[in-house]
CSV table of C-alpha atoms and ligand atoms in Angstrom, one decimal:
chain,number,residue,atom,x,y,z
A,670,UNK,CA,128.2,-0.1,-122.3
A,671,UNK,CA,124.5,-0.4,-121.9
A,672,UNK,CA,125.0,-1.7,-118.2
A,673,UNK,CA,124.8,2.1,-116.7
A,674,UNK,CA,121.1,2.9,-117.4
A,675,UNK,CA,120.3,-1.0,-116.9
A,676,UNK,CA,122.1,-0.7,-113.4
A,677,UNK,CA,119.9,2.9,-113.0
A,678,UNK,CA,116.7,1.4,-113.9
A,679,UNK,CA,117.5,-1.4,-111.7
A,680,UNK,CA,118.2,0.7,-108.6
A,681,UNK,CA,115.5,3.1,-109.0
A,682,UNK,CA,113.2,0.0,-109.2
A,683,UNK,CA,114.7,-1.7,-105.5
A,684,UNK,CA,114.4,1.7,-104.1
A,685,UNK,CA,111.0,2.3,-104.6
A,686,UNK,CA,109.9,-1.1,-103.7
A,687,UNK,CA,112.2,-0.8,-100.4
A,688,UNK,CA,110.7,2.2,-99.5
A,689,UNK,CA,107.2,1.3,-99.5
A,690,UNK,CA,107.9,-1.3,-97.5
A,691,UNK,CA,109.5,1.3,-95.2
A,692,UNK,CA,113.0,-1.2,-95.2
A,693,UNK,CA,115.8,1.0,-94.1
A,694,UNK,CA,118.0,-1.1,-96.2
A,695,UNK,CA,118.7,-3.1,-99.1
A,696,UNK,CA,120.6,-6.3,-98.3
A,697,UNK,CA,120.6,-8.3,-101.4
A,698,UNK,CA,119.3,-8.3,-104.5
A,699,UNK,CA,118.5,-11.3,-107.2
A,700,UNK,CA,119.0,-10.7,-110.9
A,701,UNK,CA,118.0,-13.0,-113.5
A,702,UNK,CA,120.2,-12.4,-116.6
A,703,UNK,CA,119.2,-15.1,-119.8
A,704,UNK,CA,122.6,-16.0,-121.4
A,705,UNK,CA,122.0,-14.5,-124.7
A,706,UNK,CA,121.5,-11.2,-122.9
A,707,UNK,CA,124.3,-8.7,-123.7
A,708,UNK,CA,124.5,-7.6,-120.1
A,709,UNK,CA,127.9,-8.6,-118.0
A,710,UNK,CA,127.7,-9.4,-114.8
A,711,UNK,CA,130.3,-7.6,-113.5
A,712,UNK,CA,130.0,-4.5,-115.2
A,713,UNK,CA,127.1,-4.4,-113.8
A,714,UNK,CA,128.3,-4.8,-110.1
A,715,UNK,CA,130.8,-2.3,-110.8
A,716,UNK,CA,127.9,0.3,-111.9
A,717,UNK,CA,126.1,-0.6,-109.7
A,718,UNK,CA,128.5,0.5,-106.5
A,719,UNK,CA,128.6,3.2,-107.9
A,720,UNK,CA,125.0,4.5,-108.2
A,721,UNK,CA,124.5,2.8,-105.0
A,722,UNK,CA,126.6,4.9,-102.8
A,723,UNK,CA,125.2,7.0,-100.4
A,724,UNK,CA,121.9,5.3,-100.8
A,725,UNK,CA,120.0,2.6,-98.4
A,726,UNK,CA,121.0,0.1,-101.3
A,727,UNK,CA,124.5,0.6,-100.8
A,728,UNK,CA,126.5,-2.3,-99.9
A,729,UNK,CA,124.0,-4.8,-101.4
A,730,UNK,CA,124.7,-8.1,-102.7
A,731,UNK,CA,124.0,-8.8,-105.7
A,732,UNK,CA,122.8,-12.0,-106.9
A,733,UNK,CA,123.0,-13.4,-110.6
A,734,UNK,CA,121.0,-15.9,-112.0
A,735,UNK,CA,121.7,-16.8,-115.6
A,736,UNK,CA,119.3,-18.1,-117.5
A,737,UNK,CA,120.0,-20.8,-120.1
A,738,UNK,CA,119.3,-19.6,-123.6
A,739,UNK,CA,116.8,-22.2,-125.2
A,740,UNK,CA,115.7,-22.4,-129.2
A,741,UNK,CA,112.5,-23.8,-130.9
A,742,UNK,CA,113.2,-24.9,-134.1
A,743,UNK,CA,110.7,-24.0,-136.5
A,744,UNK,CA,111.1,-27.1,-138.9
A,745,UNK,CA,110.3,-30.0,-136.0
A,746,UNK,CA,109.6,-27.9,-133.0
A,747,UNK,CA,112.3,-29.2,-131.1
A,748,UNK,CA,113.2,-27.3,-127.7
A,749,UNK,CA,116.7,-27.0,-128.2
A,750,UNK,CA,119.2,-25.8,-125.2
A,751,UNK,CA,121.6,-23.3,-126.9
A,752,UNK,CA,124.3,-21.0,-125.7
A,753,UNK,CA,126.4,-17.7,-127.5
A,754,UNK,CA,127.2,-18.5,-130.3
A,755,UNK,CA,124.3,-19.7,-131.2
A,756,UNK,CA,124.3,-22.8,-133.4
A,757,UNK,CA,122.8,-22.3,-136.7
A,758,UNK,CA,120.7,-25.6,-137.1
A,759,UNK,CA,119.0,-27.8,-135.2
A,760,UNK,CA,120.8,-30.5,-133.7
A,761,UNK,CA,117.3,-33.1,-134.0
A,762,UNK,CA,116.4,-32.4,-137.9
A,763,UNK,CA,119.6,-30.1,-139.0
A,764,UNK,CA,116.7,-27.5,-140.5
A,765,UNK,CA,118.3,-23.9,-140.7
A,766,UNK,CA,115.1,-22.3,-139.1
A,767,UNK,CA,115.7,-21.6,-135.4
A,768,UNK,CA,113.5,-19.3,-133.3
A,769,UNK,CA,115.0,-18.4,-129.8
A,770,UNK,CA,112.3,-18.3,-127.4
A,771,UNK,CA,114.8,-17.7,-123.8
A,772,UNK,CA,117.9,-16.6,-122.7
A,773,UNK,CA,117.6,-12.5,-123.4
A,774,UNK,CA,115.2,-11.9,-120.0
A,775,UNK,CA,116.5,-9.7,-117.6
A,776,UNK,CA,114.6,-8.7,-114.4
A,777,UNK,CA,114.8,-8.5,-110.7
A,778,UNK,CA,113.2,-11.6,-109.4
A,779,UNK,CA,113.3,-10.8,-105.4
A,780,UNK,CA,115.1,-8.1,-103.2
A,781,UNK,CA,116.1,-8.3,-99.9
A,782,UNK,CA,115.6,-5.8,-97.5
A,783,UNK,CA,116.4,-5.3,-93.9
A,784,UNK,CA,113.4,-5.1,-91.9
A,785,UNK,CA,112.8,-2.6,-89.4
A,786,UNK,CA,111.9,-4.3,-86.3
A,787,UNK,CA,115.1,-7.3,-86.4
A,788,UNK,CA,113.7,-10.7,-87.7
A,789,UNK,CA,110.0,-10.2,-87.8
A,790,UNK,CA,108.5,-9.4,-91.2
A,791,UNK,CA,105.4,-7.1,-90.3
A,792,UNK,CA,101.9,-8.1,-91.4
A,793,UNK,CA,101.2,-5.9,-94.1
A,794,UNK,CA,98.3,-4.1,-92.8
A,795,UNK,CA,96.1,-7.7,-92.9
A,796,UNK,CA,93.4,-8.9,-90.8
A,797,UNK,CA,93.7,-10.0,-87.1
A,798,UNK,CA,92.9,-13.0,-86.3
A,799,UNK,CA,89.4,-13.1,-84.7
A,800,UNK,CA,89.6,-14.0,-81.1
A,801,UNK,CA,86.7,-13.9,-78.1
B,2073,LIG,ZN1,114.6,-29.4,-136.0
């Protein structure tokens, strides 16, 4: 049931990022969830049109990546691919000692935000290009 404040944290983070950029709305948003994570997907859309309502991020996609859990084992350092449940030995040496090194990230990795003037993505505050 940890999905509420995840969704929160999750929304407080787009809308702060679409607001500097001065979108007037959210569109989509990518979410990388590693397999070994405990977070489900669709709990996480349901919180999440929830918390979204009556916000610019309302009606948002989102988009779930998931990440493939992977496994070094500590005995031949093999780079194993693993998924839930994990396996307890290595499937290269069958040693006992495995050390999962993926699968439980969970970020944003890009949002998508509709931009104020339709189709042109502004130049954020750069340099003009020096003409005569
Ligand atoms: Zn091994």
């Amino acid at each position: 049931m940890h999905e509420l404040p995840v969704t929160q944290s999750i929304l407080n983070i787009v809308m702060e990022a679409a607001q500097r950029a001065g979108a007037p709305q959210i569109l989509a948003i990518d979410l990388v969830i590693g397999d070994l994570s405990s977070i489900v997907d669709d709990s996480v859309q349901f919180y999440f049109d929830i918390l979204s309502k009556d916000t610019i991020a309302e009606g948002a996609t989102l988009r779930i990546r998931r990440e493939a859990a992977t496994a070094v084992c500590l005995d031949c350092d093999a780079q194993l691919s693993v998924s839930a449940p994990l396996m307890p030995v290595c499937v290269a040496c069958g040693g006992a000692r495995l050390r999962v090194s993926g699968g439980r990230e969970f970020y944003i990795e890009s949002i998508e935000v509709e931009d104020e003037d339709s189709g042109r993505t502004g130049d954020p505050g750069g340099q003009r290009p020096s003409s005569g």
